[in-house]
Structures are given as structure tokens and as C-alpha cells.
RNA sequence: GGGCGGUUAGCUCAGCGGUAGAGCACUACGUUGACAUCGUAGUGGCCACUGGUUCGAUCCCAGUACCGCCCACCA
């Protein structure tokens, strides 16, 4: 049965993928070979960055998983006991968003109407669907993870259907155990803190989930009048100390980009060094629109050179103000509800403000009481924060408390100045925080949350990278890692969501905390008191932070944990170094006191061909399945490998993928040619190369050895691009372009048998070496050619070495191919018809050249389309060729254009002259000879001699041409 | 504001002390015993700019410009 011209990726991939799964290729230790003395096989383990179950995989996942699969296949073929742990992440907030969108799109009842339990049931169903799809996408990519070990970060949580992750360890129990242990060790605490609040999801989020985006905003200036009608002398000076403004004021001017928060101000702060306000520090000002007074306090925070130098302090709604308020022990009045609207709860304003006045006057209070006071005047209650902003501005302006300022205008024609008074509203670019998922403006909000006291667990994570116990690649990643961890903030881990691990904490009526793995245990602690469970769930990253040990069955001391942990390599996007990598480091070290991985490889973001971020709104999202449908998985994988240089962004260009699809076809057809010539007949797959006597055969064996060495070195250094490049150049540039062509005449000669053996071996090695990158086509070729004892995926990685390289054969092949290229080039430029066979005259030839010619005559003649070679002088009307040790002439009287030949030779001559000039220049520089290393000087000398020899031959040829004119 | 990275052929990128490489694109030719998803031969580059170190710099150092990315509390 003859081979088809092309590899049929569509049908073959599905068949091969199914076969790999049937034979449990990915199962831990599938190829594990013990060493010579029966010792334990070396292990190699990687953890997939678990894809979020909120959607489908994009090209970034394909890229990431290709690299993992290349490493895993490589190590498996090396005989290492290999584990690729696969699974998915429940993706807390992201999944909740996806489910809400689906509910909205299908017109179902909303989350709130459904209630927590029904919503969770729906979410589990959603997860089953997306998880199935994601895993099937990964299978189509050809990855050989251990499919019996699909883990899930919420496995074992209440409501778990177990569908899609039947064998996952109970991740929920592990997460809960870690929480309880950390709580008991004082590493997790609860507190009322200012956190980033997402008004859409109505939950706290961590700092990392906030994106600061520059938007066009405004800054308003308001007057806060001094209490009791007091006044003071306001003096403003310029940089040189000259007075530029002096006036009596009864107010202090404050600036704000968020006017609505003034309703919750606790003070106005000025810098203690600010001479303008020294006289009024400690005095009270009247808060506009509100029926209360607040003090002017001194604090280092305000910058006297910015704005008016006075800052309103709203402790409950601004991170800076929060710090000031804490320092000054100011009450922090929360103004908004969970949806970001001005509070409508609590007692009437009159009642609240009366109590606030008492508190300000020193009446004892509690955080809870302050939080219960609603200091939003009735007029604004229930208004959205943005509507309230406009209302506040309008109302302050109406009572004349918007600052007007002196503005200078210069008449461009007369040059005269005149003063105007304008209400001051500055247009100002402001950095506004947005939720990375919800895309709504984040509100700093004073709420009760759970925190990991990261400062207490950060040090081992820093030390592990400092000491090299874990290596981060590229190295710049380590700097990023250090910078973040050295400035780490407490990690807010509680989320007011439904989808996630519910926090294992119960409260009694007095609010006392009982943290325990189960309610029964909590109840045991609480005695007869009735308990209520904390409704919050954990940040999704808290559980994915435990991915390495959780997937291996911790806290049980499983065999896998003993064998595969710490894992070998983590391959993940540089964008989640803080979210995930740093937290895994901290968590694993805190829980099991070991680093989670030896090496971290960080890669960039995959973008489209133009370098644009792929996004749904731009419509430039590429679905990896579409690419696989069009070009095959191997082409996508090869493109991924070839793009994977360390660092930077990666642009995915379909033209490039098409090129690698073509590469697969090229390999396929080379094998087809070999098959047609029966090279695999009676062939047994062999580890050692066959003996070779023909130069071309000796040469290609050496090239194969070089390629193996390059691929090994590249993969060892995580240079997937170099590995792909070496293989591409070898298979296309060496095997197909030259060796297959050489083999054609060799098959007709005395070396036919040897050539068949060599070709079979070389192509076998090509399949093996390419297999980690292009597994499908190579597996198919492996099955199509020869008798194979094992699947290619189970075949041993070769061990032959560079002894196979024969420098003499290399040199001779380079000479022969160089000569062929010279002849072909001359023929083309002289417009010699392709089909015309030519005779060639050896004008001069050294003994070495004669021997080289003799050994490769049949190859050269065929590839250069030369009929005969004889000795003699160059006749009139011939093309001249000069190569090492020989000069040739090809008589073409009547065929060639003398002028054109002259141009051709002159062009070569120019190039040579320039080169010789450079070489001579260097040699003639006395400093070069004395300072440069000897071998460099020698190289230049040898080079110069060779070039001058060539030049001499060319000169002769040119002179002859001139005679003919 | 701080940090990190980039600037090499028309495009996408390698190279990183010895006078430049690949793929794609482009041009010409081509049904040569596998391959037109191909072959052969070509075209195309003051390696961003300015200094410095060196016998020698695309490569090392300093500065400039432009472009990215990350982090950050200027009200």
C-alpha cells in the first residue's frame, strides 16, 4: 500500500490521540526505566497551571501546554518516571461571572432570585460542561498528561458531582485543613480593614485583582469654613519666598476628585511644615452639607506643594486617608452599601449625626457602632455614588462653597492682562481602580475580612529563590518576584461570593470565632452555643496556591507525593507570577516546608500577528481548535515551540503555522521517498547507527549526531525555539535538500545497501527527535514505516554522540555542495536551460580535489547536471568556476553572453576584493597580531590565503574573457 | 513616580566581542526518479542615535530618542 502524498491530520490525529489514551501513555511512570544497577528511575514531574473552568482554552493555553508536553514527552523517552498532573481550577469570581452571564443570556432567573443552593447546583453543571470542553481541547493538542488523574480545585466540596474529575484527590478537605492549621498558628486572621470592594460582585477582592486605568477625571476645590466665623491670615509665597497672595480667609480650601466622599470626612489634614495653616491647626471646620464639625489636623501625608496643601480625610473610602485616620484615631464613617450606592440603612441622619458629634467630643464608642452610623444626609441616601457626586457638587456650588480662584488671562493682541474669577474645576487624568473581572470602578470599603498574614510566611519563599532551591527563568522574573514579596501586603482571602470553598468558621451569638474543619468540631468547641457559619468563600487563589500538594493527595502521605514532590518544572505565564507562583511558594513552604518546584519557566502573553492583545471585544481571538482544524496540531505545536524564546511577547501568525504544516509534509514526503525505495525493508529499529563508507552517508550520520546534541542542549536550557530551529534546519536543510538527493544516485550504485540502512536510521532519528514537538505525524510515520516493537511515544531517546561527526567527510561534503551551488548559480545566471547537460573542464585540480571529485562524482554530476569532466585548458566562451583546490570551465560558446559573464565574475570579484581588503587590514594592524588570540589571527591568515587563491583564478578567467572581446 | 524589557532585511524574529542569519513576503526560472503544502537561483540590512571601552562592537559600558510591559496613595 503506497503512502499518501500528504499526512491526513484530520483523521490521523483523532485516531492517534485515542490510541495514546488507550495505552495510558500519560500514566505516571509509563516509560520509566530503572538504571543499569536497578536503581530507581529518575523522576520528572510537572503540574499544569489549571485552566479556569469559566470558558474555553485560548492560544495562550495551547502555547503553555505545548511546552509542557514537549518536556514531558522528552523526559518520558529518556526513561524518566514522568508525571504530568492535569486538572482544572474552579476560578471563583470568573466562573460566577460566566454563570451569571449565561443565566442572563438564557433569560433564566438571576443569581439572587435563585438563591445560593440552586445557583451552586447550576454552577456545578456549568463546570462539567466547560471542563469537558477544556479537556477535549487539550487532547486535541496531543498532550500526554495523566488522564486518570484529572484534579479539580473544588473536588470534594459540598455539591461536587465528581463528573469530569472522578479520581481527583479531595481538594476541599486539603484546603480546609490548611485554613484551620494556618488560623491556629496565627497566620490567618479576621479584621475590619479597608479593602478593595467590587460593587458589581459585591465582594472584596485582593490588590492584584484591581487594574488601575488612567481616565479623564476632575478635581474640585471646596471651601470648608472655620467654625464660629473665625478668620486667619492666608499668605502664599512663591519659590523665592516672595509673597504672592495675602488675604484674610474664613475657610480652608480642599481639593478632591471624589466629592461625594466628603460626607464621611473625619478631618482636614495639613502638613505640619505648611506655614499657611500653622495658625489654624486644631481648629474646627464646618463640613458643608453636613451638620457637623471636623478638626484641622497636622499629618505628614499632605504635600504642601500640591493643590491647596489641605486634604480632606475620609478614612472609610480612601487608602491614604485610612492611614491618616488610623494615626489620628479619627472615626471612619462608611458611606456606601455593597452595591456602591450611598447608604440607606440605619437610623435617620439626625440621630446618627447627633451620636457622631458625641463621639467626636470624646464619647466612648466601638468600631461596630461607628460602622452602624449612617452619616449620609437623607437627601443623598440610596443614590448611586456617581449620581451623589454630581448632587454634592451642585449643592456645594449652590451655597457658594466651590472655590473660585483668581485666573489670569492675557489678551493675545494687546498683551494686557485681566483677572477673572472662575469656579475651579480642573480637568485631570486620574488613575482609577477597576475590577479585573467586573470592569466596574472599585470602591475602597471598610469591611470585615479574612487575611493571610503574609509577612509571617514570606521569608522562606524569598530565601528559596535567593538560595537557588527554586530557579526562575528568565532571570528578570526573579527581580519581579523579589520586589513584590519584599513589599508584600496582607492577602485578603475572603470573598462575598457563593462559588468557592466556604470558610470553615462559625460564630456564636456574641460573635466569637470557632475555626474547625467541620461544624461538629466547631460545635464541640462552642459547647451549647448556637453557631452560624461564615457565609464567605475563599479567594480562588488560596486553593490553587495549594495545587502542587493538593493534586498529589496531601495531607495523605501518598506514593505520588513521595515520588513527584517537589515537582521539577512549572511552566506558566509571567502574568500570574504574583497571583499564583509566589503564593504557591509561600503556601507550600508554610504547609509542608518544601519548595513546590525546582524551576519556574515564565513565558509571555500570546498576541495576534500584529502584536495586539487578543480580546473578545477586538474580535481577534484565535481559537486553537480552528488552527488545529486548518493546519493540524503538529503545526500549531511546532509554531509554539519556535516562538518560545525567553521573555517578551509572542505574536501568533497563521502564515508561520502554515509554514510548519508544510514542514510536516516535507518530512512525510521524504519518508515516502524512502519507503518507495524500500529502505525499511528488513529494517529493525536500532539504537546504534549503521556503518557507512560513502562520504554522503558518513556526513549525514554526523549531521544527525550534531542535531541530537543541539536538541538536547536546547531542551535542557528550555530553549524550545532552538530545538525547533535545529530540527527544522536538519530535516529540511540537510536531509531533504541534500541527503535525499544524494541518495538517488547512490541507490543505483555499489553503496545502495549501505545508503538504505543509513537513510532508514537517519529518518528514524528524525522521527524520534521531532516527536516531542510534532507527536502526531511522527507517530503515524513510525507506524507506517518498518516493523516497530513499540509506539514512538514509548521509544527510547537516542544516546549516540558527536563521535559520529567525521570532519573529513564534512569538509568533503561542503566542498561538493559548494561546487554544485557554484555551477547551479552560474547556470542560472547564464540562462542555461535547466534540462541541458553540460560538459566541464578541469583547468586545474589538486590531488585532494581530484579524490574528492572521484568519491562524489556521481552526486555532483547529477545535482549540477554535468555530463562529463575532462582535463584541459579553458576554451573561448566558457563560464569559469573557482573552488578550493580547483578551477573549472564550462564551455558554452554561443550559449553565453560574454558581457553578462563578465558582469557575473566582476560581481564575485568585487565581493572577494572587499573581503580580502578587510582581512588584510586586520592583519596589517600591528595591534591585531599582538592582541588578538592566536587562533583568530591564524583563522584570518588561512582565510586570506584561500580568498586570494580564488581571486587569482577569477582574475585569470576575467582576463580570458577580455581577450575574447 | 519607580522598575523591567525592546529597537537587527518589507513583516515576524534569532544571534550578543572577530565585519550579519532564519521563516514569511518579493523577483526570475522550473511537470528533473518524495514533495507545487515543492525545487533552483536571486533581491533585500550605516544591526535606533551619540559617545566610551577594545587590536576589533550589532554584541560590553554610559547617555539620548521612541515603543512596550509591570508596579505605585499625589488629594
Coordinates of C-alpha atoms (C1' of nucleotides) in Angstrom, one line a residue, chain A residues 5-6 255 302-303 306 309 311 320 428 431 645 651 661-662 665-666 669-670 672-673 719 732 736 741 744 748 821 824-825 828 862 918-919 922 925 927-928 931 933 936, chain B residues 2-5 11-15 18-19 21-24 28-30 32-43 54-56 68-75:
Chain A
X5 CA 1.3 12.2 -0.6
X6 CA 0.2 14.1 2.5
X255 CA -9.2 69.6 46.7
X302 CA -0.3 66.1 52.7
X303 CA 2.1 67.5 50.2
X306 CA 0.2 70.1 45.7
X309 CA -1.9 71.6 50.6
X311 CA -6.5 67.2 52.3
X320 CA -4.3 57.1 52.2
X428 CA -7.3 65.9 35.5
X431 CA -5.8 56.6 37.9
X645 CA 12.2 32.4 23.1
X651 CA 3.0 37.1 18.1
X661 CA 2.4 22.4 8.4
X662 CA 4.5 22.4 5.2
X665 CA 4.5 17.5 4.7
X666 CA 8.1 17.8 3.7
X669 CA 7.4 13.0 1.7
X670 CA 11.0 12.3 2.5
X672 CA 7.5 8.4 1.4
X673 CA 10.5 8.6 -0.9
X719 CA 15.1 26.8 24.6
X732 CA 14.6 20.3 5.6
X736 CA 15.6 16.7 2.3
X741 CA 19.1 14.0 -3.5
X744 CA 19.1 8.9 -5.5
X748 CA 21.9 2.9 -8.2
X821 CA 25.9 25.6 -5.9
X824 CA 24.0 25.9 -10.5
X825 CA 24.3 29.6 -9.8
X828 CA 21.0 30.2 -13.8
X862 CA 23.6 14.6 -11.1
X918 CA 39.1 43.6 5.3
X919 CA 41.3 40.6 6.1
X922 CA 43.3 43.4 10.2
X925 CA 47.2 46.3 12.0
X927 CA 47.9 45.7 17.4
X928 CA 45.7 42.9 15.9
X931 CA 46.4 41.5 21.0
X933 CA 44.0 35.4 20.3
X936 CA 41.7 34.2 15.5
Chain B
rG2 C1' 9.6 53.6 40.4
rG3 C1' 11.2 49.1 38.0
rC4 C1' 11.9 45.8 33.8
rG5 C1' 12.3 44.8 28.6
rC11 C1' 6.9 41.5 8.0
rU12 C1' 7.8 38.2 12.4
rC13 C1' 12.1 37.2 15.0
rA14 C1' 17.1 34.5 16.1
rG15 C1' 22.3 36.0 17.0
rG18 C1' 36.1 38.5 15.1
rU19 C1' 33.0 42.8 9.5
rG21 C1' 21.1 34.8 9.9
rA22 C1' 16.1 32.1 9.5
rG23 C1' 10.9 31.8 8.2
rC24 C1' 7.4 34.5 5.6
rA28 C1' 13.2 35.0 -12.2
rC29 C1' 13.2 30.2 -13.9
rG30 C1' 11.2 25.2 -13.3
rU32 C1' 14.5 16.8 -13.1
rG33 C1' 13.2 9.1 -10.3
rA34 C1' 9.5 12.1 -2.3
rC35 C1' 7.3 16.7 -2.0
rA36 C1' 3.9 22.9 -6.2
rU37 C1' 1.9 22.4 1.4
rC38 C1' 7.5 21.9 -3.9
rG39 C1' 12.5 22.9 -6.3
rU40 C1' 16.7 26.1 -8.2
rA41 C1' 18.8 30.8 -8.3
rG42 C1' 18.3 35.7 -6.6
rU43 C1' 16.8 40.8 -4.5
rU54 C1' 38.7 47.3 22.9
rC55 C1' 43.5 45.4 18.0
rG56 C1' 38.3 44.8 16.7
rG68 C1' 6.1 48.0 25.2
rC69 C1' 5.0 45.8 30.0
rC70 C1' 4.7 45.6 35.4
rC71 C1' 4.3 48.2 40.0
rA72 C1' 2.7 52.8 42.7
rC73 C1' -1.6 56.5 47.6
rC74 C1' -0.3 62.7 44.9
rA75 C1' -5.7 64.6 47.5

